[in-house]
Short mmCIF file of C-alpha atoms in Angstrom, two decimals:
data_model
loop_
_atom_site.label_atom_id
_atom_site.label_comp_id
_atom_site.label_asym_id
_atom_site.label_seq_id
_atom_site.Cartn_x
_atom_site.Cartn_y
_atom_site.Cartn_z
CA MET B 1 117.92 109.47 124.38
CA ASP B 2 114.61 109.77 125.94
CA VAL B 3 112.14 106.26 125.92
CA GLU B 4 110.53 107.29 122.71
CA GLU B 5 113.94 107.76 120.92
CA ARG B 6 115.18 104.45 122.49
CA ALA B 7 112.40 102.78 121.31
CA ALA B 8 112.54 103.95 117.72
CA THR B 9 116.17 102.99 117.93
CA LEU B 10 115.23 99.25 118.77
CA LEU B 11 112.30 99.30 116.78
CA SER B 12 114.62 100.30 113.69
CA THR B 13 116.17 96.66 113.59
CA ALA B 14 112.96 94.85 113.17
CA GLU B 15 110.61 93.90 110.78
CA GLU B 16 108.18 92.99 113.41
CA CYS B 17 107.84 93.61 117.05
CA VAL B 18 106.29 90.61 118.99
CA GLY B 19 105.01 91.89 122.03
CA GLY B 20 104.03 95.14 120.56
CA GLU B 21 105.55 99.20 120.61
CA ASP B 22 103.54 99.85 124.01
CA GLU B 23 105.17 96.98 125.64
CA LEU B 24 108.55 97.96 124.67
CA LEU B 25 107.73 101.73 125.50
CA THR B 26 106.85 100.19 129.32
CA LEU B 27 109.85 98.02 129.34
CA LEU B 28 112.18 100.95 128.51
CA HIS B 29 110.64 103.14 131.16
CA ASP B 30 110.63 100.77 133.92
CA LYS B 31 113.97 99.40 133.31
CA PRO B 32 116.88 101.75 132.05
CA SER B 33 119.26 98.87 131.22
CA PRO B 34 117.24 96.11 129.94
CA ILE B 35 119.10 92.79 128.37
CA CYS B 36 118.92 92.01 125.02
CA PHE B 37 119.47 88.58 123.95
CA HIS B 38 121.01 87.81 120.77
CA SER B 39 122.35 84.51 119.27
CA PHE B 40 124.75 82.77 116.79
CA GLN B 41 124.97 79.21 115.39
CA PRO B 42 128.21 78.38 113.81
CA SER B 43 128.07 76.34 110.87
CA ALA B 44 130.57 73.41 110.59
CA SER B 45 131.19 74.67 106.75
CA GLY B 46 133.00 77.67 108.60
CA ARG B 47 131.36 80.18 106.21
CA LEU B 48 130.01 83.45 107.95
CA ASP B 49 127.41 85.36 105.77
CA ILE B 50 127.17 89.17 105.70
CA ALA B 51 123.93 89.39 107.68
CA GLN B 52 125.68 87.47 110.57
CA GLY B 53 128.44 89.83 110.25
CA VAL B 54 127.57 93.16 109.51
CA GLY B 55 123.82 92.86 110.13
CA LYS B 56 124.79 91.79 113.53
CA VAL B 57 126.96 94.55 114.17
CA ILE B 58 124.44 97.32 112.90
CA ASP B 59 121.77 95.95 115.12
CA VAL B 60 124.04 95.19 118.46
CA ASN B 61 125.42 98.66 118.08
CA LYS B 62 122.14 100.37 117.97
CA MET B 63 120.69 98.11 121.03
CA ILE B 64 123.87 99.60 122.99
CA ARG B 65 122.95 103.14 121.99
CA ALA B 66 119.45 102.56 123.15
CA GLY B 67 120.73 101.80 126.67
CA CYS B 68 120.59 97.66 126.39
CA ARG B 69 123.20 95.46 127.85
CA VAL B 70 123.63 92.74 125.19
CA LYS B 71 124.31 88.95 125.67
CA ILE B 72 125.38 86.94 122.64
CA LEU B 73 124.96 83.45 123.01
CA ILE B 74 127.15 81.22 120.58
CA GLU B 75 125.44 78.08 120.10
CA ASP B 76 128.19 75.45 119.89
CA GLN B 77 126.56 72.54 121.32
CA ARG B 78 123.97 71.26 118.97
CA MET B 79 123.08 67.82 117.60
CA GLY B 80 125.72 66.55 115.04
CA GLY B 81 128.60 68.17 113.88
CA ASP B 82 132.23 68.43 114.57
CA LEU B 83 132.06 70.48 117.96
CA SER B 84 136.09 71.65 117.87
CA LYS B 85 135.33 72.99 114.23
CA ILE B 86 132.16 74.87 115.38
CA ARG B 87 134.06 76.42 118.28
CA THR B 88 136.53 77.72 115.86
CA THR B 89 134.02 79.12 113.61
CA GLY B 90 132.62 80.86 116.76
CA ARG B 91 135.57 82.38 117.75
CA HIS B 92 136.44 83.77 114.37
CA MET B 93 132.82 85.30 114.49
CA ILE B 94 133.69 87.34 117.25
CA GLU B 95 136.83 88.25 115.64
CA VAL B 96 134.78 89.51 112.75
CA TRP B 97 132.70 91.58 114.95
CA LYS B 98 135.57 93.00 116.41
CA ALA B 99 137.12 94.25 113.21
CA LEU B 100 133.78 95.68 112.21
CA GLY B 101 133.73 98.00 115.48
CA MET B 102 131.09 96.21 117.25
CA ASP B 103 130.86 98.08 120.75
CA LEU B 104 132.05 95.12 122.80
CA ASP B 105 132.32 96.81 125.93
CA GLY B 106 128.38 96.26 125.91
CA VAL B 107 128.38 92.68 125.02
CA GLU B 108 128.68 89.57 126.87
CA PHE B 109 129.54 86.24 124.95
CA LEU B 110 128.32 83.11 126.28
CA TRP B 111 128.86 79.38 124.76
CA SER B 112 125.74 77.39 125.09
CA SER B 113 127.68 74.22 125.87
CA GLU B 114 129.43 75.98 129.07
CA GLU B 115 126.23 77.39 130.18
CA ILE B 116 124.31 74.21 129.98
CA SER B 117 127.20 72.21 131.52
CA LYS B 118 127.23 74.36 134.38
CA ARG B 119 123.60 74.44 135.07
CA ALA B 120 122.19 71.11 133.17
CA HIS B 121 119.91 70.26 136.31
CA LEU B 122 117.99 73.45 135.03
CA TYR B 123 118.31 73.49 131.58
CA TRP B 124 116.98 69.90 130.63
CA PRO B 125 113.86 70.20 132.74
CA MET B 126 113.13 73.30 130.92
CA VAL B 127 113.62 71.56 127.48
CA MET B 128 111.47 68.63 128.65
CA GLY B 129 108.82 71.12 129.94
CA LEU B 130 108.71 72.74 126.64
CA ALA B 131 108.36 69.57 124.91
CA ARG B 132 105.36 68.56 126.83
CA GLU B 133 103.40 71.90 126.10
CA THR B 134 104.25 71.87 122.65
CA LYS B 135 102.50 69.75 119.58
CA VAL B 136 104.35 68.14 116.82
CA VAL B 137 102.05 70.15 114.27
CA ARG B 138 103.46 73.49 115.68
CA LEU B 139 107.04 72.19 115.33
CA ALA B 140 106.47 71.01 112.06
CA ARG B 141 105.25 74.67 110.95
CA TYR B 142 108.66 75.83 112.32
CA ILE B 143 110.53 73.60 110.23
CA LEU B 144 108.32 74.05 106.94
CA HIS B 145 109.61 70.74 105.66
CA PRO B 146 107.58 69.86 102.58
CA ASN B 147 107.43 66.02 103.47
CA ALA B 148 106.84 65.00 107.00
CA GLU B 149 108.22 61.38 106.55
CA ASN B 150 111.54 62.62 106.09
CA VAL B 151 111.49 64.96 109.08
CA LYS B 152 114.19 63.79 111.58
CA VAL B 153 114.03 63.90 115.23
CA ASP B 154 116.47 66.28 115.92
CA GLN B 155 114.71 68.90 113.67
CA LEU B 156 111.62 68.89 116.12
CA TRP B 157 113.97 69.59 118.81
CA GLU B 158 115.72 72.71 117.59
CA PRO B 159 112.82 75.14 118.04
CA ILE B 160 112.49 73.64 121.98
CA MET B 161 116.36 74.18 122.19
CA ARG B 162 116.17 77.45 120.96
CA CYS B 163 113.28 78.67 123.19
CA ALA B 164 115.10 76.80 126.22
CA ASP B 165 118.19 79.20 125.44
CA ILE B 166 116.24 82.32 125.48
CA LEU B 167 114.41 81.40 128.78
CA PHE B 168 117.30 79.88 130.60
CA LEU B 169 120.23 82.67 130.45
CA ASP B 170 119.46 83.38 134.14
CA LEU B 171 115.86 84.28 133.37
CA GLU B 172 116.92 87.70 132.31
CA ALA B 173 116.40 88.45 128.70
CA ASP B 174 113.84 91.20 128.16
CA ILE B 175 114.45 91.54 124.80
CA CYS B 176 115.25 88.75 122.18
CA GLN B 177 116.49 89.62 118.43
CA MET B 178 115.96 87.11 116.01
CA GLY B 179 115.05 86.73 112.31
CA MET B 180 111.59 86.44 111.01
CA ASP B 181 112.11 82.50 110.37
CA GLN B 182 111.98 82.41 114.12
CA ARG B 183 108.80 83.81 114.75
CA GLU B 184 107.14 80.46 116.09
CA VAL B 185 110.02 80.43 118.31
CA SER B 186 109.25 83.69 119.76
CA MET B 187 105.49 83.00 120.43
CA MET B 188 106.41 79.66 121.71
CA ALA B 189 108.70 81.05 124.31
CA ARG B 190 106.53 84.03 125.48
CA GLU B 191 103.74 81.66 126.00
CA TYR B 192 105.91 79.44 127.99
CA SER B 193 107.47 82.01 129.83
CA GLU B 194 104.28 82.25 132.07
CA HIS B 195 104.74 79.12 133.49
CA ILE B 196 108.02 79.75 134.90
CA GLU B 197 108.26 81.13 138.31
CA GLY B 198 110.53 84.40 138.13
CA ALA B 199 110.91 84.49 133.92
CA SER B 200 109.59 87.83 132.24
CA LYS B 201 107.63 87.58 128.83
CA PRO B 202 110.53 88.60 126.40
CA ILE B 203 109.98 91.06 123.54
CA PHE B 204 110.97 90.00 120.17
CA LEU B 205 112.45 91.91 117.63
CA LEU B 206 112.37 90.08 114.30
CA HIS B 207 115.02 91.25 111.72
CA HIS B 208 114.45 90.88 108.02
CA LEU B 209 115.97 87.96 106.39
CA LEU B 210 118.33 88.47 103.24
CA PRO B 211 117.48 86.68 100.28
CA GLY B 212 119.66 84.73 98.40
CA LEU B 213 121.86 86.04 95.28
CA LYS B 214 120.33 83.56 92.87
CA GLU B 215 116.79 83.82 91.49
CA GLY B 216 114.06 82.74 93.65
CA GLN B 217 116.40 81.92 96.60
CA GLN B 218 114.14 83.46 99.55
CA LYS B 219 117.14 83.17 102.26
CA MET B 220 120.82 82.68 102.14
CA SER B 221 122.77 79.38 102.60
CA ASN B 222 125.85 78.36 104.27
CA SER B 223 126.09 75.31 102.22
CA ASP B 224 125.64 77.28 99.00
CA PRO B 225 128.88 79.43 98.55
CA TYR B 226 126.98 81.49 95.75
CA SER B 227 123.82 82.01 97.50
CA ALA B 228 125.51 85.14 99.64
CA ILE B 229 128.29 87.29 100.49
CA PHE B 230 130.58 85.84 102.95
CA MET B 231 132.71 87.61 105.45
CA PHE B 232 136.19 86.02 104.13
CA ASP B 233 135.33 86.65 100.47
CA ASN B 234 137.88 88.46 98.70
CA GLU B 235 137.26 91.32 96.33
CA VAL B 236 137.34 88.86 93.42
CA ASP B 237 134.62 86.79 94.91
CA VAL B 238 132.56 89.65 95.73
CA LYS B 239 132.89 91.24 92.17
CA SER B 240 132.20 87.83 90.66
CA LYS B 241 129.01 86.86 93.04
CA ILE B 242 127.61 90.37 92.17
CA LYS B 243 128.20 90.37 88.91
CA LYS B 244 126.27 86.88 88.46
CA ALA B 245 123.70 87.93 91.07
CA PHE B 246 119.71 88.42 90.09
CA CYS B 247 118.79 91.90 89.26
CA PRO B 248 115.83 92.21 87.10
CA VAL B 249 115.35 95.33 85.16
CA LYS B 250 112.96 97.97 86.88
CA ILE B 251 111.77 95.27 89.28
CA THR B 252 112.15 95.82 92.87
CA GLU B 253 110.65 93.02 94.50
CA GLY B 254 112.85 89.62 95.07
CA ASN B 255 115.76 91.62 94.07
CA PRO B 256 118.71 90.60 96.01
CA CYS B 257 120.87 93.40 95.15
CA LEU B 258 118.43 96.12 96.20
CA GLU B 259 118.09 94.49 99.33
CA TYR B 260 121.96 94.48 100.07
CA ILE B 261 121.92 98.19 99.42
CA GLN B 262 118.83 98.94 101.53
CA HIS B 263 119.93 96.38 104.65
CA ILE B 264 123.82 96.44 104.35
CA VAL B 265 124.87 99.33 102.52
CA PHE B 266 122.56 102.22 103.73
CA PRO B 267 122.62 101.55 107.39
CA TRP B 268 126.55 101.16 107.42
CA VAL B 269 127.58 103.79 105.03
CA GLY B 270 124.47 106.32 104.60
CA LYS B 271 124.52 106.44 101.22
CA PHE B 272 124.90 104.72 97.85
CA GLU B 273 127.30 105.78 95.50
CA VAL B 274 126.89 105.07 91.56
CA LEU B 275 130.04 106.10 89.11
CA ARG B 276 129.18 106.24 85.43
CA ASN B 277 130.12 108.01 82.31
CA GLU B 278 128.01 111.22 81.75
CA ARG B 279 126.36 109.43 78.38
CA SER B 280 125.00 106.88 81.19
CA GLY B 281 123.46 109.69 83.41
CA GLY B 282 126.67 110.53 85.19
CA ASN B 283 127.61 110.19 88.96
CA ARG B 284 124.92 109.95 91.29
CA THR B 285 124.88 109.45 95.41
CA TYR B 286 121.90 108.36 96.53
CA VAL B 287 121.21 109.20 100.44
CA THR B 288 117.55 107.45 100.73
CA MET B 289 116.49 104.22 99.51
CA GLU B 290 113.41 105.51 98.54
CA GLU B 291 114.97 107.85 95.85
CA LEU B 292 117.22 104.77 94.79
CA LEU B 293 113.84 102.62 94.23
CA GLU B 294 112.34 105.54 92.10
CA ASP B 295 114.90 105.67 89.75
CA TYR B 296 115.35 101.96 89.66
CA ILE B 297 111.90 101.65 88.69
CA SER B 298 111.74 104.30 85.89
CA GLY B 299 114.94 102.66 84.32
CA ALA B 300 117.06 105.97 85.17
CA LEU B 301 119.20 103.40 87.18
CA HIS B 302 120.14 100.14 85.62
CA PRO B 303 121.39 96.89 86.80
CA GLY B 304 124.58 97.47 84.95
CA ASP B 305 124.81 100.73 87.03
CA VAL B 306 123.95 98.79 90.29
CA LYS B 307 126.07 96.03 90.42
CA PRO B 308 129.74 97.59 90.22
CA ALA B 309 128.81 99.94 92.79
CA LEU B 310 127.32 97.32 95.03
CA ALA B 311 130.56 95.17 94.72
CA LYS B 312 132.83 98.37 95.61
CA ALA B 313 130.44 99.20 98.85
CA ILE B 314 130.56 95.77 99.93
CA ASN B 315 134.26 95.33 99.42
CA HIS B 316 134.75 98.81 101.35
CA ILE B 317 132.63 97.39 104.19
CA LEU B 318 134.46 94.02 104.39
CA GLN B 319 138.13 95.38 104.01
CA PRO B 320 138.60 96.16 107.81
CA VAL B 321 137.91 92.27 108.48
CA ARG B 322 140.47 91.30 105.65
CA ASP B 323 142.96 93.81 107.55
CA HIS B 324 142.39 92.51 110.83
CA PHE B 325 142.83 88.74 110.17
CA LYS B 326 146.21 89.55 107.62
CA LYS B 327 147.68 91.87 110.67
CA ASN B 328 146.59 90.07 113.83
CA SER B 329 148.17 86.68 114.23
CA ASP B 330 145.93 86.16 117.29
CA ALA B 331 142.93 86.46 115.24
CA ASN B 332 144.33 84.00 113.06
CA CYS B 333 144.99 85.41 109.55
CA GLN B 334 143.81 81.99 107.99
CA SER B 335 140.11 81.78 106.99
CA PRO B 336 137.93 79.07 108.97
CA VAL B 337 136.46 77.84 105.57
#
């Protein structure tokens, strides 16, 4: 790939590039193998949603193809939660990524508890420095809590520690990939990097957030098993969740089934196959999201067509994970949930 092709590949993972395309092109021209930072925060529930699993593999493999070296920080050290259970979830996630075909030769996994313990004398002063430079009103924007009186102190520390994680990894992160909900963190990290000697100002590629499967759910929730497809869902689970998912006729905005097709199925499979009898329009294979949306808006494609096809596609994508945990004793064939 030339520099423009590498930049296009990286930008295809993002809904927004904080720093801009010109800054990204300059970085790729000056640094053939930039370091890209990803993070994963295991939940005590043990649930791993499809964006954390399949979505992460899609993005990481694109970054490796674009010449990046990827560091994934597993955030096992956060205030509260059973550390042992959180570590178990983190190890399961690595096995999930392996089963899905993540290019592990280009990936380095780091555990935040280990990295912080090794260099606590550097990490905590950075955290305190960020805290001194950040106003509470800015942290409140990150939290988006409707009632300020109920905000706990550890919630205010969360964005500060995320910034510190990014800037702490040997001060090497050139590109950071995070969700759109982390935009405030990206701006804080870029601003604070100017005060750290030897630190570069990272470019942030902010990816799209999949909504929950229920009507009105703007994002998935690990605490709600029916809000998302999770990596250890069996075939029956997937079919049941998709069957109940919000999928309004002829409406594309806020339609989680269509979002799953666009951001999971098409990037993974490259097509979307609908099987139906001739009276209902016959079989149809979509190779672009644009033609699928055109048919959906017109009514030529009905939710009754979309849902079984989507469930089948997702089960196809998840099957290697199921097989991996069933056959590989080292991976532990039992789900962490």
